[in-house]
mmCIF file of C-alpha atoms in Angstrom:
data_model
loop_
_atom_site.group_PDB
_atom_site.id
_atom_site.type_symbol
_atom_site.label_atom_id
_atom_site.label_comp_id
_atom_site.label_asym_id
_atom_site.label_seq_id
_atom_site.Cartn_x
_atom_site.Cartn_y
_atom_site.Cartn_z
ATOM 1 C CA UNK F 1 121.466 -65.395 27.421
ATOM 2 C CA UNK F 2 117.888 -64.183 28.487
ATOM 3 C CA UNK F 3 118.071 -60.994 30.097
ATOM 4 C CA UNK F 4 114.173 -59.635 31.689
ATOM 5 C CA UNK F 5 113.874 -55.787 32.041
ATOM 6 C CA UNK F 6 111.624 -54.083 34.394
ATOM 7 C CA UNK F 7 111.785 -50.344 33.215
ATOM 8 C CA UNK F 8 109.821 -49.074 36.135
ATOM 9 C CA UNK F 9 111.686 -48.868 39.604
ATOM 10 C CA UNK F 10 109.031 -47.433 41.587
ATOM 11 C CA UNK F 11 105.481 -46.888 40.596
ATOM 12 C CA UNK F 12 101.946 -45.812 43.007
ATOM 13 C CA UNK F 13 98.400 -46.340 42.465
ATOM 14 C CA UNK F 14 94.758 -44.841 44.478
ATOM 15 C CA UNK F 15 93.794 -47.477 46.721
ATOM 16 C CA UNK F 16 90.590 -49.144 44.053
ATOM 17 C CA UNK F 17 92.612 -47.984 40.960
ATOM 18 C CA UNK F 18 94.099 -50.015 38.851
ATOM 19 C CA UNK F 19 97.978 -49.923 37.868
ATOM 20 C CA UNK F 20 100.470 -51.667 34.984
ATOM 21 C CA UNK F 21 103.798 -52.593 35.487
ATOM 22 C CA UNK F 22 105.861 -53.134 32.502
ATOM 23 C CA UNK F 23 107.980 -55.931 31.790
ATOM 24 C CA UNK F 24 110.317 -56.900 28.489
ATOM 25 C CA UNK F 25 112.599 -59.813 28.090
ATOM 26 C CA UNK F 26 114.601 -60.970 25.501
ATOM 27 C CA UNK F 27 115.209 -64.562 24.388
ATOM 28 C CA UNK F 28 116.146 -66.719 21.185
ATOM 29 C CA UNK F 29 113.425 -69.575 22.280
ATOM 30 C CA UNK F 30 109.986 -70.204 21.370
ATOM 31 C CA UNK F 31 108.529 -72.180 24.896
ATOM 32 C CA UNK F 32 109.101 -70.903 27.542
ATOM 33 C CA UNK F 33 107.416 -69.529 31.101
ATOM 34 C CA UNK F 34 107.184 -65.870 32.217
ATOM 35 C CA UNK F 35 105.919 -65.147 36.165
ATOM 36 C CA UNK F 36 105.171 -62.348 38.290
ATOM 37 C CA UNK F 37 106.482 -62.538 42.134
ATOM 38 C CA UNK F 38 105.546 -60.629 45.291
ATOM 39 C CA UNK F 39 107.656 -59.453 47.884
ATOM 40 C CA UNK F 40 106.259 -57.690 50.378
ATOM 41 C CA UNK F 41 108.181 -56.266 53.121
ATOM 42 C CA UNK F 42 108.279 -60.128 54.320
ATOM 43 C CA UNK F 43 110.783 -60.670 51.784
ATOM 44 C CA UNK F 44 108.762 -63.824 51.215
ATOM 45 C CA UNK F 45 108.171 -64.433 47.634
ATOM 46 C CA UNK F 46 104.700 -65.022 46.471
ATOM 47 C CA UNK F 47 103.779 -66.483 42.821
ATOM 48 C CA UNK F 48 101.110 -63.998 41.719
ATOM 49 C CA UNK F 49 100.584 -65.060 37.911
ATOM 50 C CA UNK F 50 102.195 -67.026 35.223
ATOM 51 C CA UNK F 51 101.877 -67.433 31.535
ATOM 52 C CA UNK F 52 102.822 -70.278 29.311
ATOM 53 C CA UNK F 53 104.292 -68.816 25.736
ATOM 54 C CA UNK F 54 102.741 -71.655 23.661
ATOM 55 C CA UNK F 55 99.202 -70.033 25.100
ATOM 56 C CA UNK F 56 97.813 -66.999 23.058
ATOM 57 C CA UNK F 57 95.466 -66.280 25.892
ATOM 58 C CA UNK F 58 96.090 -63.952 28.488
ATOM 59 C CA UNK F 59 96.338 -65.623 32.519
ATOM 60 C CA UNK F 60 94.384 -64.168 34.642
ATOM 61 C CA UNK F 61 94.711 -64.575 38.361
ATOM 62 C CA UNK F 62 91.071 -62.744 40.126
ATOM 63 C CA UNK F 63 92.190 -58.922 40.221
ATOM 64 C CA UNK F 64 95.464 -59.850 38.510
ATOM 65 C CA UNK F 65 95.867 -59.916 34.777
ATOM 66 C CA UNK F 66 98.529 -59.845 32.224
ATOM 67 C CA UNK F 67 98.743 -58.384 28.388
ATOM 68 C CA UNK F 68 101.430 -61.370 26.860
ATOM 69 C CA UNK F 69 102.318 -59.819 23.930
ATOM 70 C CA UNK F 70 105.126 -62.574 22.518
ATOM 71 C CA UNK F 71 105.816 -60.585 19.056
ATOM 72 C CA UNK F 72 107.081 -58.027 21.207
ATOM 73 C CA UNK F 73 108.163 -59.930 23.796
ATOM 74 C CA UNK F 74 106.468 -58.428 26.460
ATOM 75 C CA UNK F 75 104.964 -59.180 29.392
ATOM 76 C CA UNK F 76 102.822 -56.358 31.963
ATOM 77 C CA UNK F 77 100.717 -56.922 34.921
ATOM 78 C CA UNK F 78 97.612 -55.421 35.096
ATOM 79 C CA UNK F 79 96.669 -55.059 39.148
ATOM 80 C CA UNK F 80 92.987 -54.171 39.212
ATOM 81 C CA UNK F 81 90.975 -52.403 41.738
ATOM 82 C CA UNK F 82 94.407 -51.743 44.140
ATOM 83 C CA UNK F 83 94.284 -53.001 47.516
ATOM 84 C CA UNK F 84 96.311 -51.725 50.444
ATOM 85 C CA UNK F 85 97.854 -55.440 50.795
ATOM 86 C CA UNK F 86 99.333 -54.917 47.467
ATOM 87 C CA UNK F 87 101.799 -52.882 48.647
ATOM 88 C CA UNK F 88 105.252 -54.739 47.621
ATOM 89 C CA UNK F 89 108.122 -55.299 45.146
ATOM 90 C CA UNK F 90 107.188 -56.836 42.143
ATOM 91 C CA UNK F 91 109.232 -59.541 40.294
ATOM 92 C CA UNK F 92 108.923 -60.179 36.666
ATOM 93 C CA UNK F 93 110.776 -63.534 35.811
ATOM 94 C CA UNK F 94 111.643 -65.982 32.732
ATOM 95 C CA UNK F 95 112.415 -69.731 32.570
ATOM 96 C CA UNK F 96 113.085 -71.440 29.304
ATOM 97 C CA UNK F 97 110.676 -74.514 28.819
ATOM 98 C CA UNK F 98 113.278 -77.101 27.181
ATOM 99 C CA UNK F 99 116.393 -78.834 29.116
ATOM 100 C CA UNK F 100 119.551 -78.472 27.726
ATOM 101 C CA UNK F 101 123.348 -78.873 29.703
ATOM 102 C CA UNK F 102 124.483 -77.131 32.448
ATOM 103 C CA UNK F 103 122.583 -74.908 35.288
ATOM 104 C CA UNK F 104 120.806 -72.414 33.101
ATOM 105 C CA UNK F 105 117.567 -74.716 32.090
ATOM 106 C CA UNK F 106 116.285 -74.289 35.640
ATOM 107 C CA UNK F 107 117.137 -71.075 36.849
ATOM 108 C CA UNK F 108 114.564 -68.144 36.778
ATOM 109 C CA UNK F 109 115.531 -65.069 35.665
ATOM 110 C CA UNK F 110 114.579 -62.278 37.397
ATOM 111 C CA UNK F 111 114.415 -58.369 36.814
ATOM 112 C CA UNK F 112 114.995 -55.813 38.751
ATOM 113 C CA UNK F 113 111.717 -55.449 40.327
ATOM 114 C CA UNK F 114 109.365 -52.319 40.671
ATOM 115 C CA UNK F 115 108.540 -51.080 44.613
ATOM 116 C CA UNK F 116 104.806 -50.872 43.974
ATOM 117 C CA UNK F 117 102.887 -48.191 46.937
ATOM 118 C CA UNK F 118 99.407 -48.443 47.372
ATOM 119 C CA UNK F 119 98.222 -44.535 48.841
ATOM 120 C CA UNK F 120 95.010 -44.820 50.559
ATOM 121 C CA UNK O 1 101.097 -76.637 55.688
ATOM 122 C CA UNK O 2 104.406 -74.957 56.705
ATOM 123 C CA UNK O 3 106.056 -74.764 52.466
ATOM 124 C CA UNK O 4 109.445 -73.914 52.731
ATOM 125 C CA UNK O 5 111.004 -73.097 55.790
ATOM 126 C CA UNK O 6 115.027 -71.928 55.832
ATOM 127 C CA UNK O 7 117.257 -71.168 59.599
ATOM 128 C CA UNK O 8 118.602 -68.917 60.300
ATOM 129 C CA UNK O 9 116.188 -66.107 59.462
ATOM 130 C CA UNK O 10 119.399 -63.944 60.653
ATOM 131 C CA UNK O 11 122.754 -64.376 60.839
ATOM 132 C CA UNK O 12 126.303 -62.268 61.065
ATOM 133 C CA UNK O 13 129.772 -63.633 60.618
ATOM 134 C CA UNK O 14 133.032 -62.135 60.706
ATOM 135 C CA UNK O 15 135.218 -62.342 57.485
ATOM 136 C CA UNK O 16 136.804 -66.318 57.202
ATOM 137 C CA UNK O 17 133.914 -67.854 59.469
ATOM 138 C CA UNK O 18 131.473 -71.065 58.032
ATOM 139 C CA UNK O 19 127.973 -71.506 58.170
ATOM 140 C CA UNK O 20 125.091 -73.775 56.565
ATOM 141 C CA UNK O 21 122.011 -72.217 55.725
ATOM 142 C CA UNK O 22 118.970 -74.980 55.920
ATOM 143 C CA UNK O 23 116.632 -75.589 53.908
ATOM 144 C CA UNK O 24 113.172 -77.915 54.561
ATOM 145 C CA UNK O 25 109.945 -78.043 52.009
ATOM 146 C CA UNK O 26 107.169 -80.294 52.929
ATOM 147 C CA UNK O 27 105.759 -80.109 49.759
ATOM 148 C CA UNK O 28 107.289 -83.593 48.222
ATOM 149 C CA UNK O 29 108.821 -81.715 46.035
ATOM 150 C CA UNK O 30 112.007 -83.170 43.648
ATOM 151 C CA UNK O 31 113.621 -79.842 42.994
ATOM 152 C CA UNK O 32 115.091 -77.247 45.436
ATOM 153 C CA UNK O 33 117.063 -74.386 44.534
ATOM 154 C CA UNK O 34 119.161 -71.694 45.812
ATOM 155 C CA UNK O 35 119.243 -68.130 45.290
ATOM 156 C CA UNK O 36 120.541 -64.899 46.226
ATOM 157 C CA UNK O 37 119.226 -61.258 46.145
ATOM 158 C CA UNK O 38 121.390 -58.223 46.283
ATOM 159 C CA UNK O 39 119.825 -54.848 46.878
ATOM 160 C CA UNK O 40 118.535 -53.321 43.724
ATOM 161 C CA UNK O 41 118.575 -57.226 41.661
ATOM 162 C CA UNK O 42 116.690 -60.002 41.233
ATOM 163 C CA UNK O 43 117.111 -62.873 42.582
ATOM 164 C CA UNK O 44 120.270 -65.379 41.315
ATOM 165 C CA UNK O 45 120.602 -69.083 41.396
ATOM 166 C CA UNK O 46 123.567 -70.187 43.268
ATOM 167 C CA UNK O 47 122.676 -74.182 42.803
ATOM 168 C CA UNK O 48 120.039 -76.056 42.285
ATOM 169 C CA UNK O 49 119.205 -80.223 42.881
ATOM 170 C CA UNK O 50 116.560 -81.734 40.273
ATOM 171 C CA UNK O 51 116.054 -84.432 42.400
ATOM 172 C CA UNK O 52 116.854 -86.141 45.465
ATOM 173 C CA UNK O 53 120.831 -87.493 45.311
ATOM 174 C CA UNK O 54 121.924 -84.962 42.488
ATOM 175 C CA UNK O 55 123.180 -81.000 42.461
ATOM 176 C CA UNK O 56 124.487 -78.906 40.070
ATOM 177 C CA UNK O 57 125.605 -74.880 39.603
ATOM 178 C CA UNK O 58 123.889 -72.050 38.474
ATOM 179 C CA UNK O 59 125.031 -68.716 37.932
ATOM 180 C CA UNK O 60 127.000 -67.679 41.174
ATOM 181 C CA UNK O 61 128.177 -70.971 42.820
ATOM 182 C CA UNK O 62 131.481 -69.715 43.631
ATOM 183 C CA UNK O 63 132.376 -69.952 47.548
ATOM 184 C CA UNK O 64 129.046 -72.063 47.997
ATOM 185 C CA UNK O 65 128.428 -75.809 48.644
ATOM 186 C CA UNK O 66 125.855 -77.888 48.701
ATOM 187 C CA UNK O 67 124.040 -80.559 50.515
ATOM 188 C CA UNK O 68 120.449 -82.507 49.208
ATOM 189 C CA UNK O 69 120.523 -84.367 52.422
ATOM 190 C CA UNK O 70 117.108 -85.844 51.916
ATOM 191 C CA UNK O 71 114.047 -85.211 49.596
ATOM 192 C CA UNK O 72 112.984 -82.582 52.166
ATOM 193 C CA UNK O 73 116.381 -80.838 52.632
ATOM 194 C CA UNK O 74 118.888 -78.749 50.937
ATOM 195 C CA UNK O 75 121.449 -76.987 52.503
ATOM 196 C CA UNK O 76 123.796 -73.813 51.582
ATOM 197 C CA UNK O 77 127.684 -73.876 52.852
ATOM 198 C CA UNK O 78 129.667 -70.994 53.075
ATOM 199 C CA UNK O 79 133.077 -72.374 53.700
ATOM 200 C CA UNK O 80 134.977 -69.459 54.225
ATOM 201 C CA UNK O 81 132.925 -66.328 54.199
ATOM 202 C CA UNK O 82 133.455 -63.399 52.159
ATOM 203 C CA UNK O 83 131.979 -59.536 52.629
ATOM 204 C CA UNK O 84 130.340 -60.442 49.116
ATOM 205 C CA UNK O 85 128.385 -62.869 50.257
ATOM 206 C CA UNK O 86 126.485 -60.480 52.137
ATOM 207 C CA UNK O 87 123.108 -61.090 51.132
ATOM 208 C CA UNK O 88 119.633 -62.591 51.197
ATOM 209 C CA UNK O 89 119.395 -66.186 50.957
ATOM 210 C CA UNK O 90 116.703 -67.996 49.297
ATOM 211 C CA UNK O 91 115.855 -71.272 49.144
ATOM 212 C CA UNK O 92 113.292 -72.765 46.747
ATOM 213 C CA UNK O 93 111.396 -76.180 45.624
ATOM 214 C CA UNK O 94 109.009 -77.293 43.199
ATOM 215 C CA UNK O 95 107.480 -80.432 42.271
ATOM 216 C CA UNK O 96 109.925 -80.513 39.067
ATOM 217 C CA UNK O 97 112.844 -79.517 37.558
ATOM 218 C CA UNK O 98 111.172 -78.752 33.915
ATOM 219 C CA UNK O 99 110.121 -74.749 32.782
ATOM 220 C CA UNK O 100 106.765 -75.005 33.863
ATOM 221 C CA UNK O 101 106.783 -76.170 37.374
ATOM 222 C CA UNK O 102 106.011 -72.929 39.809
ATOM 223 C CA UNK O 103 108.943 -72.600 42.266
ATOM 224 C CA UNK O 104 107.785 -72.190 45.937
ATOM 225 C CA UNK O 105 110.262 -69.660 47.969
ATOM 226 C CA UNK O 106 111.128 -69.626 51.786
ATOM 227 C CA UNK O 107 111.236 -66.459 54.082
ATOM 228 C CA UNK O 108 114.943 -66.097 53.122
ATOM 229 C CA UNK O 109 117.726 -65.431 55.127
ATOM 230 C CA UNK O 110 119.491 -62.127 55.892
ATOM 231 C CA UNK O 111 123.617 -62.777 56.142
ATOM 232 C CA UNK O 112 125.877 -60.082 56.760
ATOM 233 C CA UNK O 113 129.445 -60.769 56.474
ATOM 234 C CA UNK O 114 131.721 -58.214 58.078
#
């Protein structure tokens, strides 16, 4: 089964500075989709960024970024120049690429998340 | 463009009671999808519909039914509700069922069971 780790519960960043939050998974496939969510005190979850394993280059959403490193199966986010609005829990997530029987094709799988504070 | 919208946003029930969470994307999406966060987790999928007429179960679907009434809705039964089922309720589409296709989330729902 795929498990996704987030190793850092909590983490805080200078308003302008930038911040990485860690993320490792582990999986027996080859294709498959990683994401990072948002969820602000909302509880609405936003899509932020997401990387297709097949590609060797790193997504990049405007001040978001990610460091894919699939040897190591790892997967951080890279928040640049920290903006108050960033403020939220952040959601790493995996979903294998290829069908197969039963339920667990089209589930994400989530980690724990890491409570992200901006300080201005 | 309203997304995904889900009633109740809140909602309390005593131990034994039923309720239906709803679920409406105007997205024209195929897929929809039901999860559920506990405090300190991410999110689980209780079951999911690849398309319009079919369902199916994902990880937790015990004490849950389901409904894909339409392409637009998808609704969550709790039959007989347990203190275990307290919980945030999400509800999710996207255009596809397949790995790739981003999943678009509603506002949730709080439910506390007592």
């Amino acid at each position: 089964a795929q498990t996704v780790t987030q190793s850092q519960p909590e983490m805080s960043v200078q308003e302008a500075e930038t911040v990485t939050l860690s993320c490792t998974y582990d999986t027996s496939e080859s294709d498959y989709y990683l994401f990072w969510y948002k969820q602000p005190p909302s509880r609405q979850m936003i899509l932020v960024i997401r990387q297709e394993a097949y590609k060797q280059q790193n997504a990049t959403e405007n001040r978001f970024s990610v460091n894919f490193q699939k040897a190591a199966k790892s997967f951080s986010l890279k928040i640049s120049d920290s903006q108050l609005g960033d403020a939220a829990m952040y959601f790493c997530a995996y979903r294998r690429l290829r069908a197969n029987s039963g339920g667990s094709n089209y589930k994400l799988t989530f980690g724990k998340g890491t409570l992200l504070t901006v300080n201005p | 463009n309203a997304g995904v919208t889900q009633t109740p946003k809140f909602q309390v029930l005593k131990t034994g009671q039923s309720m239906t969470l709803q679920c409406a994307q105007d997205m024209n999406h195929n897929s929809m999808y039901w999860y559920r966060q506990d405090p300190g987790m991410g999110l689980r999928l209780i079951y999911y519909s690849a398309s319009e007429g079919t369902t199916d179960k994902g990880e937790v679907p015990n004490g849950y039914n389901v409904s894909r009434l339409n392409k637009r809705e998808f609704s969550l039964r709790l039959e007989s509700a347990a203190p275990s089922q307290t919980s945030v309720y999400f509800c999710a589409s996207s255009e596809l069922a397949a790995g790739g296709n981003t999943q678009y989330f509603g506002p949730g729902t709080r439910l506390t069971v007592l």
